[in-house]
Short mmCIF file of C-alpha atoms in Angstrom, two decimals:
data_model
loop_
_atom_site.label_atom_id
_atom_site.label_comp_id
_atom_site.label_asym_id
_atom_site.label_seq_id
_atom_site.Cartn_x
_atom_site.Cartn_y
_atom_site.Cartn_z
CA MET A 21 0.00 0.00 0.00
CA GLU A 22 2.71 2.49 0.93
CA VAL A 23 4.24 4.66 -1.77
CA ARG A 24 7.48 6.66 -1.67
CA ILE A 25 7.21 10.00 -3.47
CA LEU A 26 7.27 12.67 -0.80
CA SER A 27 8.86 10.30 1.70
CA ARG A 28 11.44 8.78 -0.66
CA LYS A 29 14.40 10.20 1.23
CA PHE A 30 12.92 10.11 4.74
CA ASP A 31 14.84 7.00 5.79
CA ILE A 32 18.14 8.01 4.20
CA ALA A 33 20.71 9.15 6.74
CA ASP A 34 21.45 12.91 6.56
CA ALA A 35 19.10 13.40 3.61
CA HIS A 36 18.30 16.84 5.03
CA LEU A 37 21.81 17.93 4.05
CA LEU A 38 22.35 19.29 0.54
CA GLU A 39 25.25 16.98 -0.36
CA VAL A 40 23.26 13.85 0.47
CA ALA A 41 20.01 15.21 -0.99
CA LYS A 42 21.74 15.92 -4.32
CA GLN A 43 23.09 12.37 -4.44
CA HIS A 44 19.48 11.24 -4.39
CA GLY A 45 18.15 13.62 -7.04
CA ALA A 46 17.54 16.94 -5.29
CA TYR A 47 17.27 19.91 -7.70
CA ALA A 48 17.56 17.60 -10.72
CA THR A 49 14.37 19.00 -12.26
CA LEU A 50 15.49 22.63 -12.44
CA ASP A 51 17.21 22.58 -15.85
CA LYS A 52 14.10 20.98 -17.34
CA VAL A 53 11.81 23.49 -15.62
CA PHE A 54 13.78 26.56 -16.69
CA ALA A 55 13.79 25.31 -20.28
CA MET A 56 9.98 25.45 -20.28
CA PRO A 57 7.78 28.56 -20.55
CA PRO A 58 6.28 29.34 -17.11
CA ALA A 59 2.78 28.78 -18.46
CA ASP A 60 3.74 25.23 -19.47
CA VAL A 61 4.87 24.49 -15.90
CA THR A 62 1.49 25.66 -14.62
CA ASP A 63 -0.28 23.53 -17.22
CA GLU A 64 1.71 20.46 -16.17
CA VAL A 65 0.64 20.98 -12.56
CA LYS A 66 -2.96 21.51 -13.69
CA ASN A 67 -2.84 18.31 -15.74
CA SER A 68 -1.50 16.35 -12.77
CA GLY A 69 -4.66 17.11 -10.81
CA LEU A 70 -2.61 18.03 -7.72
CA ARG A 71 -4.95 19.37 -5.06
CA GLY A 72 -3.99 21.54 -2.12
CA ARG A 73 -2.85 19.37 0.76
CA GLY A 74 -3.57 21.90 3.50
CA GLY A 75 -7.16 20.77 3.90
CA ALA A 76 -9.31 22.53 1.30
CA GLY A 77 -8.22 20.33 -1.60
CA PHE A 78 -8.44 23.09 -4.21
CA PRO A 79 -6.56 22.30 -7.47
CA ALA A 80 -3.09 23.87 -7.18
CA GLY A 81 -2.50 24.70 -10.83
CA LEU A 82 -5.94 26.25 -11.14
CA LYS A 83 -5.21 28.47 -8.14
CA TRP A 84 -2.00 29.68 -9.80
CA SER A 85 -3.94 30.62 -12.93
CA PHE A 86 -6.09 33.04 -10.91
CA LEU A 87 -3.20 35.49 -10.67
CA PRO A 88 -4.07 38.66 -12.64
CA LYS A 89 -2.11 39.24 -15.82
CA GLY A 90 -0.25 42.45 -16.61
CA VAL A 91 -0.35 43.93 -13.09
CA ASP A 92 2.57 46.20 -12.25
CA LYS A 93 3.08 44.67 -8.79
CA PRO A 94 5.35 41.95 -7.43
CA VAL A 95 3.92 38.47 -7.04
CA TYR A 96 4.47 36.59 -3.78
CA LEU A 97 4.40 32.94 -2.76
CA THR A 98 3.65 32.13 0.87
CA VAL A 99 4.10 28.54 1.98
CA ASN A 100 1.76 27.59 4.80
CA SER A 101 3.73 25.57 7.33
CA ASP A 102 1.63 26.54 10.33
CA GLU A 103 0.24 23.00 10.76
CA SER A 104 -1.72 23.72 13.95
CA GLU A 105 -4.65 21.37 13.31
CA PRO A 106 -4.79 18.87 16.20
CA ALA A 107 -3.88 15.35 15.02
CA THR A 108 -1.89 16.66 12.04
CA PHE A 109 1.85 16.01 11.83
CA LYS A 110 2.79 15.55 8.17
CA ASP A 111 4.55 18.77 7.15
CA ARG A 112 7.07 18.61 9.98
CA HIS A 113 8.49 15.40 8.50
CA ILE A 114 9.24 17.17 5.22
CA LEU A 115 10.90 20.07 7.02
CA THR A 116 13.25 17.89 9.06
CA ARG A 117 13.89 14.94 6.75
CA ASP A 118 13.86 16.45 3.26
CA PRO A 119 13.73 20.28 3.38
CA HIS A 120 15.49 20.55 0.00
CA LEU A 121 12.45 18.85 -1.59
CA LEU A 122 10.36 21.78 -0.35
CA ILE A 123 12.92 24.34 -1.58
CA GLU A 124 13.01 22.71 -5.01
CA GLY A 125 9.22 22.83 -5.13
CA ILE A 126 9.30 26.51 -4.15
CA ILE A 127 11.66 27.26 -7.03
CA ILE A 128 9.35 25.45 -9.47
CA CYS A 129 6.26 27.28 -8.24
CA CYS A 130 7.94 30.69 -8.16
CA TYR A 131 9.21 30.28 -11.71
CA ALA A 132 5.73 29.29 -12.90
CA ILE A 133 3.97 32.27 -11.28
CA GLY A 134 6.70 34.88 -11.79
CA CYS A 135 7.52 35.26 -8.11
CA HIS A 136 10.89 36.43 -6.79
CA ASP A 137 10.12 36.56 -3.06
CA CYS A 138 8.78 33.60 -1.09
CA TYR A 139 7.82 33.52 2.57
CA ILE A 140 7.53 30.28 4.53
CA TYR A 141 5.18 30.81 7.46
CA ILE A 142 6.10 28.24 10.10
CA ARG A 143 4.34 27.32 13.32
CA GLY A 144 5.98 29.05 16.28
CA GLU A 145 6.41 25.83 18.29
CA TYR A 146 8.36 24.17 15.46
CA THR A 147 11.82 25.00 16.79
CA THR A 148 13.63 21.91 15.48
CA GLN A 149 11.85 22.14 12.15
CA ARG A 150 12.66 25.83 11.73
CA LYS A 151 16.34 25.24 12.40
CA ALA A 152 16.50 22.38 9.88
CA LEU A 153 14.65 24.42 7.28
CA GLN A 154 16.78 27.52 7.76
CA TYR A 155 19.97 25.44 7.54
CA ALA A 156 18.78 23.95 4.25
CA ILE A 157 17.90 27.41 2.90
CA ASP A 158 21.36 28.67 3.85
CA GLU A 159 22.90 25.69 2.05
CA ALA A 160 20.78 26.42 -1.03
CA TYR A 161 21.93 30.04 -1.08
CA ALA A 162 25.57 29.00 -0.72
CA ALA A 163 25.24 26.50 -3.57
CA GLY A 164 23.51 28.97 -5.88
CA TYR A 165 20.06 27.40 -5.82
CA LEU A 166 18.65 30.56 -4.27
CA GLY A 167 19.68 34.17 -4.78
CA GLU A 168 20.47 36.24 -7.86
CA LYS A 169 20.78 33.39 -10.38
CA VAL A 170 18.91 30.26 -9.36
CA ALA A 171 20.89 27.20 -10.45
CA GLY A 172 22.78 29.41 -12.91
CA HIS A 173 19.64 30.57 -14.69
CA ASP A 174 18.51 34.14 -15.18
CA PHE A 175 15.99 34.01 -12.36
CA LYS A 176 16.22 35.69 -8.95
CA LEU A 177 14.56 34.19 -5.89
CA ASP A 178 14.76 34.95 -2.17
CA VAL A 179 13.17 32.74 0.48
CA THR A 180 12.42 33.99 4.00
CA VAL A 181 11.25 31.94 6.98
CA HIS A 182 8.67 33.77 9.10
CA ARG A 183 7.88 32.30 12.51
CA GLY A 184 4.34 32.50 13.81
CA ALA A 185 3.54 32.93 17.49
CA GLY A 186 1.51 29.78 18.01
CA ALA A 187 -1.94 30.91 16.85
CA TYR A 188 -4.12 28.25 15.23
CA VAL A 189 -6.08 30.90 13.34
CA CYS A 190 -2.93 31.88 11.41
CA GLY A 191 -3.32 28.68 9.44
CA GLU A 192 -6.16 30.54 7.71
CA GLU A 193 -4.53 32.10 4.69
CA THR A 194 -5.48 35.74 5.22
CA ALA A 195 -4.69 35.67 8.95
CA LEU A 196 -1.31 34.27 7.90
CA LEU A 197 -0.79 37.29 5.63
CA GLU A 198 -1.76 39.70 8.39
CA SER A 199 0.78 38.05 10.68
CA ILE A 200 3.59 38.29 8.12
CA GLU A 201 2.80 41.97 7.68
CA GLY A 202 3.28 42.50 11.42
CA ARG A 203 -0.33 42.81 12.52
CA LYS A 204 -2.51 40.68 14.77
CA GLY A 205 -3.33 37.39 13.07
CA GLN A 206 -6.98 37.99 12.23
CA PRO A 207 -8.64 36.78 9.01
CA ARG A 208 -9.59 39.30 6.35
CA SER A 209 -12.97 39.62 4.69
CA LYS A 210 -12.99 38.21 1.16
CA PRO A 211 -13.10 39.26 -1.64
CA PRO A 212 -10.56 40.39 -2.65
CA PHE A 213 -8.89 37.01 -2.53
CA PRO A 214 -5.12 36.69 -2.00
CA ALA A 215 -4.47 35.85 -5.67
CA VAL A 216 -5.62 39.41 -6.46
CA ALA A 217 -4.68 41.34 -3.30
CA GLY A 218 -2.68 39.30 -0.83
CA LEU A 219 0.63 40.03 0.86
CA TYR A 220 1.27 43.80 0.95
CA GLY A 221 -1.74 44.22 -1.34
CA CYS A 222 -0.01 42.29 -4.13
CA PRO A 223 -1.01 39.10 -6.00
CA THR A 224 -0.17 36.16 -3.75
CA ILE A 225 -0.33 32.39 -3.98
CA ILE A 226 -0.64 30.47 -0.71
CA ASN A 227 0.08 26.74 -0.76
CA ASN A 228 0.70 24.12 1.90
CA VAL A 229 4.15 22.54 2.43
CA GLN A 230 3.07 19.15 1.11
CA THR A 231 1.50 20.69 -1.98
CA ILE A 232 4.72 22.47 -2.91
CA ALA A 233 6.85 19.42 -2.06
CA SER A 234 4.84 17.38 -4.59
CA LEU A 235 6.01 19.51 -7.52
CA PRO A 236 9.49 18.00 -8.12
CA PHE A 237 8.02 14.54 -8.75
CA ILE A 238 5.43 15.96 -11.15
CA MET A 239 8.01 17.93 -13.12
CA ALA A 240 10.50 15.06 -13.19
CA ASN A 241 8.05 12.34 -14.21
CA GLY A 242 5.13 14.14 -15.81
CA ALA A 243 1.48 14.63 -14.92
CA GLU A 244 0.48 11.14 -16.04
CA ALA A 245 2.97 9.50 -13.67
CA TYR A 246 1.44 11.43 -10.78
CA LYS A 247 -2.09 10.53 -11.84
CA ALA A 248 -1.10 6.85 -11.83
CA TYR A 249 -1.64 7.05 -8.08
CA GLY A 250 -4.94 7.80 -6.37
CA THR A 251 -8.28 8.26 -8.09
CA GLU A 252 -9.43 10.21 -11.11
CA LYS A 253 -10.62 13.20 -9.10
CA SER A 254 -8.22 12.77 -6.19
CA PRO A 255 -4.89 11.82 -7.77
CA GLY A 256 -1.52 11.34 -6.16
CA THR A 257 -0.36 10.38 -2.70
CA HIS A 258 -0.78 11.90 0.73
CA LEU A 259 1.13 11.82 4.00
CA PHE A 260 -1.42 10.41 6.43
CA GLY A 261 -0.87 10.86 10.14
CA ILE A 262 -2.62 8.00 11.92
CA SER A 263 -2.96 8.37 15.69
CA GLY A 264 -5.24 7.46 18.56
CA HIS A 265 -6.09 3.91 19.59
CA VAL A 266 -4.16 1.87 17.03
CA GLU A 267 -1.32 -0.59 17.40
CA LYS A 268 1.02 1.23 15.00
CA PRO A 269 0.44 4.99 15.02
CA GLY A 270 2.64 7.00 12.68
CA MET A 271 3.00 8.85 9.42
CA TYR A 272 2.40 6.87 6.22
CA GLU A 273 2.50 7.92 2.57
CA LEU A 274 -0.39 6.28 0.76
CA PRO A 275 -2.15 6.70 -2.58
CA LEU A 276 -5.53 8.37 -2.29
CA GLY A 277 -8.65 6.24 -2.64
CA LEU A 278 -7.77 3.37 -0.31
CA PRO A 279 -10.53 1.99 1.96
CA LEU A 280 -10.34 3.71 5.35
CA LEU A 281 -10.84 0.61 7.50
CA GLU A 282 -8.37 -1.39 5.42
CA VAL A 283 -5.72 1.26 6.09
CA ILE A 284 -6.49 1.20 9.81
CA GLU A 285 -6.26 -2.60 9.91
CA LYS A 286 -3.37 -3.33 7.55
CA ILE A 287 -1.23 -0.20 7.90
CA ALA A 288 -1.88 0.94 11.47
CA GLY A 289 -2.28 -2.54 12.95
CA GLY A 290 -5.96 -2.23 13.85
CA VAL A 291 -7.62 -1.00 17.04
CA TRP A 292 -5.27 -1.57 19.95
CA ARG A 293 -5.62 -3.96 22.90
CA GLY A 294 -8.24 -6.07 21.15
CA ARG A 295 -10.90 -3.43 21.68
CA LYS A 296 -13.75 -2.48 19.36
CA LEU A 297 -13.81 0.52 17.05
CA LYS A 298 -16.10 3.30 18.27
CA ALA A 299 -15.44 6.07 15.75
CA VAL A 300 -12.91 7.56 13.34
CA ILE A 301 -11.95 11.22 12.96
CA PRO A 302 -10.91 11.21 9.28
CA GLY A 303 -8.95 14.42 8.69
CA GLY A 304 -7.98 16.28 11.85
CA SER A 305 -10.03 17.59 14.76
CA SER A 306 -12.19 19.91 12.64
CA THR A 307 -13.71 17.13 10.52
CA PRO A 308 -17.06 15.49 11.39
CA VAL A 309 -16.67 12.07 12.99
CA LEU A 310 -17.49 8.77 11.26
CA THR A 311 -19.20 5.82 12.93
CA PRO A 312 -17.82 2.30 12.32
CA GLU A 313 -20.69 1.68 9.87
CA GLU A 314 -19.88 4.84 7.90
CA ALA A 315 -16.16 4.08 7.96
CA THR A 316 -16.88 0.72 6.31
CA THR A 317 -17.82 2.42 3.04
CA THR A 318 -15.41 5.40 3.24
CA THR A 319 -12.30 5.69 1.09
CA LEU A 320 -9.43 8.13 1.57
CA ASP A 321 -10.28 10.70 -1.06
CA TYR A 322 -12.08 14.02 -1.22
CA GLU A 323 -15.19 12.74 -2.97
CA SER A 324 -15.86 9.83 -0.61
CA MET A 325 -15.41 12.03 2.44
CA ALA A 326 -17.86 14.59 1.04
CA ALA A 327 -20.36 11.82 0.28
CA HIS A 328 -20.17 10.78 3.93
CA LYS A 329 -20.73 14.41 5.01
CA THR A 330 -17.26 14.84 6.40
CA MET A 331 -13.97 16.16 5.01
CA PHE A 332 -10.59 14.83 3.90
CA GLY A 333 -8.97 17.73 5.75
CA SER A 334 -5.27 17.42 6.45
CA GLY A 335 -5.18 13.62 6.49
CA GLY A 336 -4.92 13.37 10.27
CA ILE A 337 -6.79 10.13 11.02
CA VAL A 338 -7.67 9.54 14.69
CA VAL A 339 -9.01 6.15 15.73
CA LEU A 340 -11.25 6.03 18.81
CA ASP A 341 -11.87 2.79 20.69
CA GLU A 342 -14.91 1.75 22.72
CA THR A 343 -13.61 3.31 25.96
CA VAL A 344 -13.77 6.91 24.69
CA ASP A 345 -16.18 9.22 26.50
CA VAL A 346 -17.58 11.33 23.66
CA VAL A 347 -18.82 14.12 25.93
CA LYS A 348 -15.36 14.56 27.43
CA LEU A 349 -13.86 14.47 23.95
CA VAL A 350 -16.25 17.23 22.83
CA LYS A 351 -15.30 19.29 25.88
CA ASN A 352 -11.62 19.10 24.91
CA LEU A 353 -12.42 19.96 21.30
CA ILE A 354 -14.52 23.04 22.14
CA ASP A 355 -11.95 24.12 24.73
CA PHE A 356 -9.27 24.20 22.04
CA TYR A 357 -11.26 26.17 19.47
CA HIS A 358 -12.58 28.61 22.07
CA HIS A 359 -9.02 29.26 23.22
CA GLU A 360 -7.79 29.74 19.64
CA SER A 361 -10.54 32.13 18.52
CA CYS A 362 -9.02 35.45 17.50
CA GLY A 363 -12.04 37.25 18.95
CA GLN A 364 -12.86 39.23 15.84
CA CYS A 365 -16.37 37.81 15.34
CA THR A 366 -18.98 37.74 18.11
CA PRO A 367 -20.55 34.34 17.21
CA CYS A 368 -17.13 32.69 17.50
CA ARG A 369 -15.79 34.69 20.44
CA GLU A 370 -18.91 34.37 22.59
CA GLY A 371 -20.65 31.36 21.07
CA LEU A 372 -17.83 28.85 21.52
CA GLY A 373 -17.46 29.93 25.15
CA TRP A 374 -21.18 29.39 25.63
CA MET A 375 -20.92 25.91 24.13
CA LEU A 376 -18.01 25.10 26.44
CA LYS A 377 -20.00 26.17 29.52
CA ILE A 378 -22.88 23.91 28.51
CA VAL A 379 -20.67 20.84 28.06
CA LYS A 380 -18.89 21.50 31.37
CA GLN A 381 -22.30 21.76 33.01
CA LEU A 382 -23.29 18.38 31.56
CA LEU A 383 -20.07 16.80 32.80
CA ARG A 384 -20.73 18.15 36.31
CA GLY A 385 -24.11 16.42 36.30
CA GLU A 386 -25.95 19.73 36.26
CA GLY A 387 -27.12 19.74 32.64
CA THR A 388 -30.59 19.11 31.24
CA MET A 389 -32.09 17.83 28.01
CA ALA A 390 -32.76 21.45 27.09
CA ASP A 391 -29.00 22.08 27.31
CA ILE A 392 -28.35 19.37 24.74
CA ASP A 393 -30.90 20.90 22.39
CA LEU A 394 -29.38 24.35 22.97
CA LEU A 395 -25.90 23.02 22.21
CA ARG A 396 -27.17 21.62 18.91
CA GLU A 397 -28.94 24.89 18.11
CA LEU A 398 -25.78 26.87 18.80
CA CYS A 399 -23.87 24.78 16.26
CA ASP A 400 -26.36 25.79 13.58
CA ASN A 401 -26.47 29.46 14.61
CA ILE A 402 -22.69 29.96 14.89
CA GLU A 403 -21.54 28.11 11.80
CA MET A 404 -20.75 30.24 8.73
CA LYS A 405 -21.72 33.46 10.54
CA THR A 406 -18.09 34.57 10.88
CA VAL A 407 -15.29 35.97 8.72
CA CYS A 408 -13.34 32.70 8.68
CA VAL A 409 -14.19 29.05 9.28
CA LEU A 410 -12.63 28.64 12.74
CA SER A 411 -16.05 28.56 14.37
CA ALA A 412 -17.24 26.02 11.79
CA ALA A 413 -14.13 23.95 12.51
CA CYS A 414 -15.60 23.55 15.99
CA THR A 415 -19.32 23.34 15.29
CA MET A 416 -19.16 20.85 12.41
CA PRO A 417 -17.53 18.07 14.44
CA VAL A 418 -19.52 18.91 17.59
CA ARG A 419 -22.77 18.60 15.62
CA SER A 420 -21.64 15.21 14.32
CA TYR A 421 -20.95 13.94 17.84
CA LEU A 422 -24.32 15.25 19.05
CA ASP A 423 -26.17 13.57 16.20
CA LYS A 424 -24.31 10.25 16.20
CA PHE A 425 -23.65 9.78 19.92
CA ARG A 426 -26.61 11.65 21.40
CA SER A 427 -27.25 8.89 23.94
CA GLU A 428 -24.01 9.72 25.74
CA PHE A 429 -25.02 13.35 26.13
CA VAL A 430 -28.48 12.27 27.30
CA ALA A 431 -26.92 9.99 29.90
CA TYR A 432 -25.08 12.93 31.45
CA ALA A 433 -28.31 14.95 31.49
CA THR A 434 -30.52 12.23 33.01
CA ASP A 435 -28.35 9.90 35.10
CA ARG A 436 -27.85 12.03 38.19
CA PRO A 437 -25.27 10.87 40.72
CA LYS A 438 -26.55 10.24 44.24
CA PRO A 439 -25.55 12.89 46.79
CA GLU A 440 -23.00 10.61 48.45
CA GLN A 441 -21.48 9.76 45.03
CA ALA A 442 -21.32 13.42 44.06
#
């Protein structure tokens, strides 16, 4: 099942160093890329069907084509390496084990879109990853892969690493731009979209680390080779982070379209300790949960997830066994999103706090059936009433837990502890 495209050099000793990376093909695509017109590079990426790996799944090449033509402004690329979604841990592997793959992808993208300044926005807590990435960038400058003449070609490119301060909301693309510009990381109203007016008011492309790191394979082997993996509408491979109650948690590169339960059983070793499967979070904490019955017919691609009324997200699969208390899980989830709200929008700032109070009340044995109904109503009233989707990232999964595991919430509202037990 496993495929080695993004992870090809992960197990090679010192592959994060330029000398070793070059021995295994790093920067080998650049002469081919610079011999092509930029528009042809974009077309190759379009033809590959590569979709954004940050969570939204929007076609990468199509996004690049949205840049306005003939505008007398610089074009920027910002690489989103914030990776703050709970249960997601794929991009950090690229940064520490093969950072030159990312840099090569940046060069390809920047050449295609006419960009000469790239910013990598990295999660503030990623100290080890930032050091490894910066070291690789310094090596690339020293070797002539970055700077005034990239790989000896008449193309200038500078790459800057910008550290965030640990705000989940800065994973949202416009909050990321605000942060780079030195302001509080709060999402912007759209339109205009970043492709038209992004960083410093200039046309900007924002792509995830894994998206950009997929480009060298596409340019080296062609769009058809990339489409040989995955499905027709969800081609390629993905770095899946599988965690929770499994025997072999870890990061695995797999082609898209595989059956979810088969991956859990054969790749992750199945549910641990001989216990039964209770639920699966398919793409990080913000994605609606799947029951075991739903997981039976779910495959790891964007279309199947949508058909099951959930999302592919960032590929962070969390397996929950039969011992999980769903109400306590929901409390932890709401607590996180309430803490990470930037406070710009009232429904998010106040509504998530209200939801948290209700769940805490249920857990204390002081809740009622009316509280459960109110919690469900709040999900509907908060969602999509804000500038960004942070509030929806909370309400969508909470609604799914309320609908699919309502009995557990009811038990907290009706099974009162006796005074001596309390």
